[in-house]
Amino acid sequence: RMKNAPAPFEEREIIFNNGPLNLAGSLFLPPVPKKGVVQPVPAVVFVQGSGAEGRWASRFLATQLVARGIAAFIYDKRGVGKSQGDWHSASPGDLAQDAVAAIARVRQEPRIDGKRIGIHGHSQGGTLAPMIAVQSPDVAFIVASAAAAIPMDSVELFSVLNYALPRATTAQDSADARDYATELVAMAYRGRFSGTRFDSLVCEFQGRPWYFAPPPPEDSYWMFSRLFAQYKPLDWWAKVRVPVLLLYGTEDQRVPARASSARIWATLERAAPQVSLTVHMVQGADHTFRVPPGRGGWPRTAPDYLPTLLGWLQER
């Protein structure tokens, strides 16, 4: 773009509130047409993944949407960037209410069509998407990518094993790695940090090629695990009554794609068969919809990921 050329979209800083917390984000609006009547535009509110994720993480997708006439709102998770609070101690309900507040704030914008506001959540955001949609009266559709729909401790075990098992060199190594990971996750999600059996496993397996040290007692991992242990996504999916797009990478090592999509499908089929549900499995893609590097060696986004997402949104 030339230095003095007009921006292809309007970007505005917005502060909104969830109770005592001030949260900050950026609203992207399509340019106002030079002629004709200014029509209200649909909008998508992006919900973050796990960890310290700010608005930057969804900026690329937001620009893709606004270029096609869809407003987008990206915001800093509580305790990140310009947002107050602390994500380390936030429960699923806390994070969902942050998103509900963001949706309500976007609905106040004059150029936004209040009947066409949806959410896009990836990973943790996708997992919380049904809770957000049920708690907000303003959600008209859901895009949930890499959304977990099995018990939260099982999701964690799946992820940990995918990290450890490739480093195991023998069948016994694999069995020991599985034993260690199972005990670690059970302790994190259903018990306390200390445990004589786990301590003995640490002593026994140190030095193995697959071994990784557990997080220290003060690490936020333990609080996060306890807070999310009781979250049951299928209970919330059963209450969803708006169109849904589920996106998964078939090679996702963080979330079990096929098991999760099958459970959501079965839940909605039983509880609300009238709901429009689209499931798209991105072949060969990982948790972030990347595929193995091409000849140049650079990471690549799966070619059908963005067209599928944008096509589904534009249909609505």
Short mmCIF file of C-alpha atoms in Angstrom, two decimals:
data_model
loop_
_atom_site.label_atom_id
_atom_site.label_comp_id
_atom_site.label_asym_id
_atom_site.label_seq_id
_atom_site.Cartn_x
_atom_site.Cartn_y
_atom_site.Cartn_z
CA ARG A 1 0.00 0.00 0.00
CA MET A 2 1.26 3.49 -0.82
CA LYS A 3 2.25 5.63 2.14
CA ASN A 4 -0.64 8.10 1.79
CA ALA A 5 -3.24 5.65 0.50
CA PRO A 6 -6.39 5.27 2.63
CA ALA A 7 -6.61 2.25 4.93
CA PRO A 8 -8.68 -0.60 3.44
CA PHE A 9 -10.70 -0.72 6.66
CA GLU A 10 -11.33 1.25 9.82
CA GLU A 11 -9.65 0.02 13.01
CA ARG A 12 -10.79 1.37 16.36
CA GLU A 13 -9.63 0.72 19.91
CA ILE A 14 -12.51 -0.25 22.19
CA ILE A 15 -12.58 -0.65 25.98
CA PHE A 16 -15.39 -2.75 27.44
CA ASN A 17 -16.21 -4.12 30.86
CA ASN A 18 -16.94 -7.44 32.49
CA GLY A 19 -17.87 -6.45 36.01
CA PRO A 20 -14.93 -4.52 37.50
CA LEU A 21 -12.52 -5.51 34.73
CA ASN A 22 -11.65 -3.24 31.83
CA LEU A 23 -10.87 -5.27 28.73
CA ALA A 24 -9.41 -3.89 25.52
CA GLY A 25 -9.76 -4.81 21.87
CA SER A 26 -9.76 -3.64 18.27
CA LEU A 27 -12.83 -3.37 16.08
CA PHE A 28 -12.29 -3.70 12.33
CA LEU A 29 -15.01 -2.14 10.17
CA PRO A 30 -15.34 -2.31 6.37
CA PRO A 31 -14.96 1.04 4.61
CA VAL A 32 -18.09 3.15 4.27
CA PRO A 33 -19.29 3.17 0.65
CA LYS A 34 -18.87 6.54 -1.06
CA LYS A 35 -22.32 6.30 -2.62
CA GLY A 36 -25.57 4.74 -1.61
CA VAL A 37 -27.08 3.81 1.74
CA VAL A 38 -24.76 2.56 4.49
CA GLN A 39 -26.03 -0.90 5.38
CA PRO A 40 -25.42 -2.60 8.76
CA VAL A 41 -22.72 -5.26 8.53
CA PRO A 42 -22.37 -8.64 10.22
CA ALA A 43 -19.63 -9.14 12.79
CA VAL A 44 -17.46 -11.88 14.27
CA VAL A 45 -16.03 -11.73 17.79
CA PHE A 46 -12.85 -13.77 18.18
CA VAL A 47 -12.29 -15.77 21.37
CA GLN A 48 -8.73 -16.65 22.36
CA GLY A 49 -6.97 -19.96 22.78
CA SER A 50 -5.20 -21.01 25.97
CA GLY A 51 -2.37 -19.12 27.62
CA ALA A 52 -1.44 -15.45 27.34
CA GLU A 53 -3.11 -14.76 24.01
CA GLY A 54 -3.69 -11.18 22.91
CA ARG A 55 -5.60 -9.69 20.04
CA TRP A 56 -2.60 -10.13 17.75
CA ALA A 57 -3.32 -13.88 17.50
CA SER A 58 -6.53 -13.32 15.52
CA ARG A 59 -5.48 -10.25 13.58
CA PHE A 60 -4.82 -12.05 10.29
CA LEU A 61 -8.24 -13.73 10.23
CA ALA A 62 -9.88 -10.45 11.24
CA THR A 63 -8.34 -8.67 8.26
CA GLN A 64 -9.55 -11.44 5.95
CA LEU A 65 -13.10 -11.00 7.22
CA VAL A 66 -13.19 -7.20 7.04
CA ALA A 67 -11.87 -7.33 3.48
CA ARG A 68 -15.06 -9.24 2.64
CA GLY A 69 -17.47 -6.88 4.34
CA ILE A 70 -17.63 -8.60 7.74
CA ALA A 71 -16.68 -6.60 10.82
CA ALA A 72 -14.33 -8.30 13.28
CA PHE A 73 -13.56 -7.72 16.94
CA ILE A 74 -10.35 -9.02 18.49
CA TYR A 75 -9.49 -8.43 22.12
CA ASP A 76 -6.77 -9.10 24.65
CA LYS A 77 -7.49 -11.93 27.06
CA ARG A 78 -7.79 -10.75 30.65
CA GLY A 79 -4.32 -10.05 32.04
CA VAL A 80 -2.79 -9.72 28.55
CA GLY A 81 -1.95 -6.55 26.64
CA LYS A 82 -4.24 -3.72 27.73
CA SER A 83 -6.81 -5.92 29.49
CA GLN A 84 -7.06 -6.05 33.26
CA GLY A 85 -7.37 -9.21 35.32
CA ASP A 86 -5.46 -12.49 35.41
CA TRP A 87 -6.05 -15.35 33.01
CA HIS A 88 -4.04 -17.71 35.24
CA SER A 89 -6.87 -17.83 37.79
CA ALA A 90 -9.79 -17.49 35.35
CA SER A 91 -12.39 -20.24 35.27
CA PRO A 92 -14.17 -21.32 32.08
CA GLY A 93 -17.14 -19.24 33.25
CA ASP A 94 -14.95 -16.17 33.73
CA LEU A 95 -13.53 -16.39 30.20
CA ALA A 96 -16.96 -17.07 28.72
CA GLN A 97 -18.37 -14.00 30.43
CA ASP A 98 -15.51 -11.89 29.03
CA ALA A 99 -16.62 -12.98 25.56
CA VAL A 100 -20.29 -12.34 26.36
CA ALA A 101 -19.35 -8.79 27.40
CA ALA A 102 -17.36 -8.33 24.18
CA ILE A 103 -20.35 -9.43 22.10
CA ALA A 104 -22.69 -7.07 23.96
CA ARG A 105 -20.29 -4.18 23.39
CA VAL A 106 -19.97 -4.88 19.67
CA ARG A 107 -23.76 -4.97 19.38
CA GLN A 108 -23.87 -1.34 20.52
CA GLU A 109 -21.95 -0.19 17.45
CA PRO A 110 -24.23 1.67 14.99
CA ARG A 111 -22.81 -0.03 11.90
CA ILE A 112 -23.18 -3.56 13.27
CA ASP A 113 -26.21 -5.68 12.42
CA GLY A 114 -27.19 -6.92 15.88
CA LYS A 115 -28.91 -9.98 14.39
CA ARG A 116 -25.77 -11.18 12.61
CA ILE A 117 -23.07 -11.34 15.28
CA GLY A 118 -21.20 -14.61 15.62
CA ILE A 119 -18.17 -15.97 17.46
CA HIS A 120 -15.00 -17.61 16.28
CA GLY A 121 -13.12 -19.60 18.89
CA HIS A 122 -9.97 -21.63 18.40
CA SER A 123 -8.79 -24.39 20.75
CA GLN A 124 -9.74 -23.18 24.25
CA GLY A 125 -11.94 -20.54 22.62
CA GLY A 126 -13.66 -23.17 20.49
CA THR A 127 -14.10 -25.43 23.50
CA LEU A 128 -15.82 -22.59 25.38
CA ALA A 129 -17.86 -21.49 22.34
CA PRO A 130 -21.06 -23.36 23.24
CA MET A 131 -21.06 -21.89 26.77
CA ILE A 132 -20.63 -18.41 25.31
CA ALA A 133 -23.41 -18.92 22.75
CA VAL A 134 -25.83 -20.20 25.34
CA GLN A 135 -25.08 -17.36 27.77
CA SER A 136 -25.29 -14.59 25.16
CA PRO A 137 -28.62 -13.79 23.50
CA ASP A 138 -26.77 -12.03 20.68
CA VAL A 139 -24.82 -14.95 19.16
CA ALA A 140 -26.23 -15.81 15.73
CA PHE A 141 -23.65 -18.43 14.68
CA ILE A 142 -20.57 -20.29 15.93
CA VAL A 143 -17.26 -21.12 14.29
CA ALA A 144 -15.40 -23.51 16.58
CA SER A 145 -11.99 -24.70 15.43
CA ALA A 146 -10.08 -27.44 17.27
CA ALA A 147 -12.83 -27.54 19.89
CA ALA A 148 -12.41 -30.26 22.50
CA ALA A 149 -15.52 -32.28 23.33
CA ILE A 150 -14.22 -35.12 25.49
CA PRO A 151 -13.52 -34.81 29.24
CA MET A 152 -10.90 -32.16 29.90
CA ASP A 153 -8.48 -34.54 31.61
CA SER A 154 -8.68 -36.87 28.60
CA VAL A 155 -7.84 -33.95 26.30
CA GLU A 156 -4.79 -33.17 28.41
CA LEU A 157 -3.65 -36.80 28.44
CA PHE A 158 -4.03 -36.97 24.66
CA SER A 159 -1.85 -33.87 24.30
CA VAL A 160 0.81 -34.99 26.79
CA LEU A 161 1.11 -38.44 25.26
CA ASN A 162 1.52 -36.96 21.78
CA TYR A 163 4.45 -35.00 23.18
CA ALA A 164 6.09 -37.87 25.06
CA LEU A 165 5.45 -41.03 23.05
CA PRO A 166 7.37 -40.04 19.89
CA ARG A 167 10.48 -39.82 22.08
CA ALA A 168 10.06 -43.33 23.46
CA THR A 169 12.52 -45.80 21.94
CA THR A 170 11.15 -49.17 23.10
CA ALA A 171 7.82 -50.76 23.92
CA GLN A 172 8.68 -50.58 27.62
CA ASP A 173 9.54 -46.91 27.23
CA SER A 174 6.12 -46.29 25.68
CA ALA A 175 4.37 -48.13 28.49
CA ASP A 176 6.33 -46.20 31.13
CA ALA A 177 5.66 -42.87 29.42
CA ARG A 178 1.96 -43.65 29.35
CA ASP A 179 2.01 -44.59 33.03
CA TYR A 180 3.84 -41.40 33.95
CA ALA A 181 1.57 -39.13 31.88
CA THR A 182 -1.58 -40.78 33.19
CA GLU A 183 -0.48 -40.26 36.79
CA LEU A 184 0.53 -36.65 36.15
CA VAL A 185 -2.80 -35.74 34.53
CA ALA A 186 -4.84 -37.58 37.16
CA MET A 187 -3.01 -35.68 39.88
CA ALA A 188 -3.46 -32.33 38.12
CA TYR A 189 -7.15 -32.72 37.33
CA ARG A 190 -8.33 -34.84 40.25
CA GLY A 191 -5.78 -34.50 43.05
CA ARG A 192 -3.01 -32.46 44.57
CA PHE A 193 0.57 -31.86 43.54
CA SER A 194 2.12 -34.25 46.05
CA GLY A 195 1.81 -37.99 45.70
CA THR A 196 4.17 -40.75 46.72
CA ARG A 197 3.53 -42.86 43.62
CA PHE A 198 4.15 -39.96 41.28
CA ASP A 199 7.31 -39.00 43.18
CA SER A 200 8.59 -42.54 42.72
CA LEU A 201 7.82 -42.40 38.99
CA VAL A 202 9.80 -39.15 38.70
CA CYS A 203 12.80 -40.80 40.36
CA GLU A 204 12.47 -43.94 38.24
CA PHE A 205 12.05 -42.29 34.84
CA GLN A 206 14.43 -39.33 35.00
CA GLY A 207 16.93 -39.67 32.20
CA ARG A 208 14.58 -41.54 29.87
CA PRO A 209 14.51 -40.03 26.35
CA TRP A 210 10.80 -39.21 26.64
CA TYR A 211 10.90 -37.83 30.19
CA PHE A 212 9.81 -34.28 30.98
CA ALA A 213 9.81 -32.74 34.45
CA PRO A 214 6.41 -31.86 35.95
CA PRO A 215 5.59 -28.18 36.35
CA PRO A 216 6.74 -26.80 39.73
CA PRO A 217 4.09 -26.55 42.48
CA GLU A 218 3.65 -22.80 41.98
CA ASP A 219 3.07 -23.11 38.22
CA SER A 220 -0.34 -21.98 36.94
CA TYR A 221 -0.75 -25.38 35.26
CA TRP A 222 -2.12 -26.84 38.48
CA MET A 223 -4.72 -24.13 39.03
CA PHE A 224 -5.73 -24.20 35.35
CA SER A 225 -6.23 -27.97 35.54
CA ARG A 226 -8.43 -27.75 38.62
CA LEU A 227 -10.52 -24.91 37.16
CA PHE A 228 -11.15 -26.69 33.86
CA ALA A 229 -11.53 -30.21 35.27
CA GLN A 230 -15.30 -29.82 35.78
CA TYR A 231 -16.09 -28.16 32.44
CA LYS A 232 -18.33 -30.40 30.33
CA PRO A 233 -18.58 -29.04 26.78
CA LEU A 234 -21.28 -31.47 25.64
CA ASP A 235 -23.65 -30.16 28.31
CA TRP A 236 -23.39 -26.76 26.62
CA TRP A 237 -23.47 -28.06 23.05
CA ALA A 238 -26.81 -29.71 23.85
CA LYS A 239 -28.26 -26.21 24.44
CA VAL A 240 -26.92 -24.58 21.26
CA ARG A 241 -29.59 -23.46 18.79
CA VAL A 242 -27.62 -21.48 16.18
CA PRO A 243 -25.71 -22.61 13.06
CA VAL A 244 -22.33 -24.17 13.76
CA LEU A 245 -19.15 -24.70 11.74
CA LEU A 246 -16.63 -27.12 13.25
CA LEU A 247 -13.10 -27.07 11.84
CA TYR A 248 -10.44 -29.65 12.72
CA GLY A 249 -7.03 -30.66 11.45
CA THR A 250 -6.80 -34.41 10.97
CA GLU A 251 -3.26 -34.40 12.42
CA ASP A 252 -4.10 -32.32 15.50
CA GLN A 253 -1.87 -33.48 18.36
CA ARG A 254 -3.51 -31.28 21.00
CA VAL A 255 -7.20 -32.09 20.60
CA PRO A 256 -8.67 -35.45 19.44
CA ALA A 257 -10.37 -34.21 16.30
CA ARG A 258 -12.50 -37.15 15.22
CA ALA A 259 -13.69 -38.05 18.71
CA SER A 260 -14.59 -34.44 19.49
CA SER A 261 -16.43 -33.77 16.23
CA ALA A 262 -18.34 -37.06 16.50
CA ARG A 263 -19.48 -36.26 20.04
CA ILE A 264 -20.66 -32.77 19.14
CA TRP A 265 -22.47 -34.12 16.08
CA ALA A 266 -24.22 -36.82 18.13
CA THR A 267 -25.14 -34.37 20.88
CA LEU A 268 -26.74 -31.85 18.53
CA GLU A 269 -28.44 -34.58 16.51
CA ARG A 270 -30.07 -35.82 19.70
CA ALA A 271 -30.80 -32.48 21.39
CA ALA A 272 -31.46 -30.15 18.45
CA PRO A 273 -31.64 -31.88 15.06
CA GLN A 274 -32.87 -28.64 13.49
CA VAL A 275 -29.52 -26.92 14.10
CA SER A 276 -27.41 -26.46 10.98
CA LEU A 277 -24.08 -28.18 11.68
CA THR A 278 -21.16 -28.29 9.25
CA VAL A 279 -18.02 -30.29 10.05
CA HIS A 280 -14.91 -29.84 7.95
CA MET A 281 -11.82 -31.97 8.56
CA VAL A 282 -8.73 -30.31 7.11
CA GLN A 283 -6.64 -33.16 5.78
CA GLY A 284 -3.03 -33.33 6.96
CA ALA A 285 -3.34 -30.20 9.10
CA ASP A 286 -2.16 -29.78 12.68
CA HIS A 287 -3.72 -27.93 15.62
CA THR A 288 -3.14 -24.55 13.94
CA PHE A 289 -4.17 -25.78 10.47
CA ARG A 290 -0.61 -25.93 9.21
CA VAL A 291 0.55 -28.68 6.86
CA PRO A 292 4.10 -29.98 6.40
CA PRO A 293 6.46 -27.47 4.72
CA GLY A 294 6.73 -27.47 0.96
CA ARG A 295 9.89 -27.42 -1.12
CA GLY A 296 10.98 -24.07 0.30
CA GLY A 297 10.83 -25.33 3.86
CA TRP A 298 8.40 -22.69 5.13
CA PRO A 299 5.33 -23.64 7.19
CA ARG A 300 2.13 -23.55 5.17
CA THR A 301 -1.51 -23.08 6.06
CA ALA A 302 -3.70 -25.84 4.65
CA PRO A 303 -5.05 -24.53 1.32
CA ASP A 304 -8.71 -25.37 2.04
CA TYR A 305 -8.81 -23.93 5.57
CA LEU A 306 -9.39 -20.25 4.82
CA PRO A 307 -11.74 -20.76 1.82
CA THR A 308 -13.91 -23.10 3.90
CA LEU A 309 -14.12 -20.64 6.78
CA LEU A 310 -14.79 -17.59 4.60
CA GLY A 311 -17.25 -19.42 2.35
CA TRP A 312 -19.30 -20.61 5.31
CA LEU A 313 -19.40 -17.13 6.84
CA GLN A 314 -20.36 -15.43 3.60
CA GLU A 315 -23.26 -17.86 3.12
CA ARG A 316 -24.65 -16.51 6.38
#
